[in-house]
Every structure is written in C-alpha cells, then in structure tokens.
mmCIF file of C-alpha atoms in Angstrom:
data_model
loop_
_atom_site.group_PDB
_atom_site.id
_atom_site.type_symbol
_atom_site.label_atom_id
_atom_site.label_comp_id
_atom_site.label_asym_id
_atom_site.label_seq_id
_atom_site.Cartn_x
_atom_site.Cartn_y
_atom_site.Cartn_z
ATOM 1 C CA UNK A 1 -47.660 -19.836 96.964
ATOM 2 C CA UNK A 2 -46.835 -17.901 93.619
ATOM 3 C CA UNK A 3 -43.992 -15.838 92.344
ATOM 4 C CA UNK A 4 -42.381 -13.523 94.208
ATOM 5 C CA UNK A 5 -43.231 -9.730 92.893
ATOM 6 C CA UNK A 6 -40.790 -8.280 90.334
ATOM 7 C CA UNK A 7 -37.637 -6.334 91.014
ATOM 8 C CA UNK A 8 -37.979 -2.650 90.662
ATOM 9 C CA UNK A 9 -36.916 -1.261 87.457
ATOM 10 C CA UNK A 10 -37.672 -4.155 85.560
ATOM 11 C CA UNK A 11 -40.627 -4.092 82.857
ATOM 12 C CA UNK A 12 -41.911 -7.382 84.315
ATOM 13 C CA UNK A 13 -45.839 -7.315 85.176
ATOM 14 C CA UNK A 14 -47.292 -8.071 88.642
ATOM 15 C CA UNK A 15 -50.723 -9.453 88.384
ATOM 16 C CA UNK A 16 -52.522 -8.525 91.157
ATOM 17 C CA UNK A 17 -56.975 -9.553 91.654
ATOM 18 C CA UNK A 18 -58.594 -7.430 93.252
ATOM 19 C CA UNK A 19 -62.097 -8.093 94.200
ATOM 20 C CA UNK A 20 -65.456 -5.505 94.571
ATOM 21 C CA UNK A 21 -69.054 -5.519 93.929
ATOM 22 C CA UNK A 22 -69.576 -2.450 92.316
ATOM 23 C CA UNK A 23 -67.414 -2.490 88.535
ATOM 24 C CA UNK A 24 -67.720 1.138 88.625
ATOM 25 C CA UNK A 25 -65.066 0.953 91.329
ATOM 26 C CA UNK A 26 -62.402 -0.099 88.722
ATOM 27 C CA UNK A 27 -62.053 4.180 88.019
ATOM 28 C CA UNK A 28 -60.014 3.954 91.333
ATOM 29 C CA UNK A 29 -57.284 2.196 89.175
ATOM 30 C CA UNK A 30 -57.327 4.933 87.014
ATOM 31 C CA UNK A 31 -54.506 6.576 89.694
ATOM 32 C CA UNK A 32 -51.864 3.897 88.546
ATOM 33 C CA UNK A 33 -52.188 5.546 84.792
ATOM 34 C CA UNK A 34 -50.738 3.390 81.738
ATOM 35 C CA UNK A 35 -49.474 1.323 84.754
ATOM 36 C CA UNK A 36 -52.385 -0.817 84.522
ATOM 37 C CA UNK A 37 -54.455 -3.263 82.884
ATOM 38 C CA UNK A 38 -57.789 -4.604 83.809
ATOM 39 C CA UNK A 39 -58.213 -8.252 82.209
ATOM 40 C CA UNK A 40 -61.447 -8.830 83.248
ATOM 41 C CA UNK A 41 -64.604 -8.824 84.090
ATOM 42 C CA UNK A 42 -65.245 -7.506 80.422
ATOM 43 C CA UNK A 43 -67.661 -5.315 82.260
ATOM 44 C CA UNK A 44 -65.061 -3.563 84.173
ATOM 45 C CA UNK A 45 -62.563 -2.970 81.090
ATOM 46 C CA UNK A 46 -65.435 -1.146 79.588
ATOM 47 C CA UNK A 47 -66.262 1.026 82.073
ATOM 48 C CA UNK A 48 -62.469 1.656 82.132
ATOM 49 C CA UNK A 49 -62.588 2.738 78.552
ATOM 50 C CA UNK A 50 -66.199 4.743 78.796
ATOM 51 C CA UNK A 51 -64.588 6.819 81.828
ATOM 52 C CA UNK A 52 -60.814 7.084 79.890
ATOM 53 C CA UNK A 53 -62.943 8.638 77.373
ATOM 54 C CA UNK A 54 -64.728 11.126 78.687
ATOM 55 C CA UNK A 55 -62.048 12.098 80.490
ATOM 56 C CA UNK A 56 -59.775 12.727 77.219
ATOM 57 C CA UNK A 57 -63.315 14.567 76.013
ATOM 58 C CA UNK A 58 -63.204 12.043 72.593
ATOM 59 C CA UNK A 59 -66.815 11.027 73.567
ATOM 60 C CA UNK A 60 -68.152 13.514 71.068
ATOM 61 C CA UNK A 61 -70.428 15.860 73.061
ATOM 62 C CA UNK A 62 -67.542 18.829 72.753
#
C-alpha cells in the first residue's frame, strides 16, 4: 500500500498514473491547469506542450 494522499493546503505532490491508449487523451489534464505534471510517456508531455502552445497562440501561425 503507499502513502496516504497529502493534507489539503499543503504544497506536497500526489502522484497519481493514469493509464489510456490514445496520448492525445493527456489534453483532458489540461483542466487541472499548472496543477499538473505529466512525467511520462515522453510522448504524452509533448503533446501536452504542442496543445499548451497553440492554445497560448506562440506556435507562430498568428
């Protein structure tokens, strides 16, 4: 069994896996905001970032 989850209001991190076929689905974590981090696959952190920038419109097509 592991840790028991954080106390609220404490800056400790929860690591949470969370497991799907498709990496696109990742964007759905984009709802939690600076709240959280994908570690891996690599493939998934950089469709993270590729989506994060497009929607900031820093992609360069303005």
């Amino acid at each position: 069994m592991g840790r028991p989850p954080p106390e609220a209001g404490t800056d400790e991190w929860l690591r949470v896996e969370v497991v799907h076929p498709v990496v696109e689905a990742a964007c759905h974590l984009l709802q939690f905001g600076t709240d959280v981090q994908i570690v891996a696959p690599p493939e998934a952190r950089a469709e993270m970032a590729r989506v994060v920038v497009k929607l900031t419109g820093h992609d360069g097509d303005s």
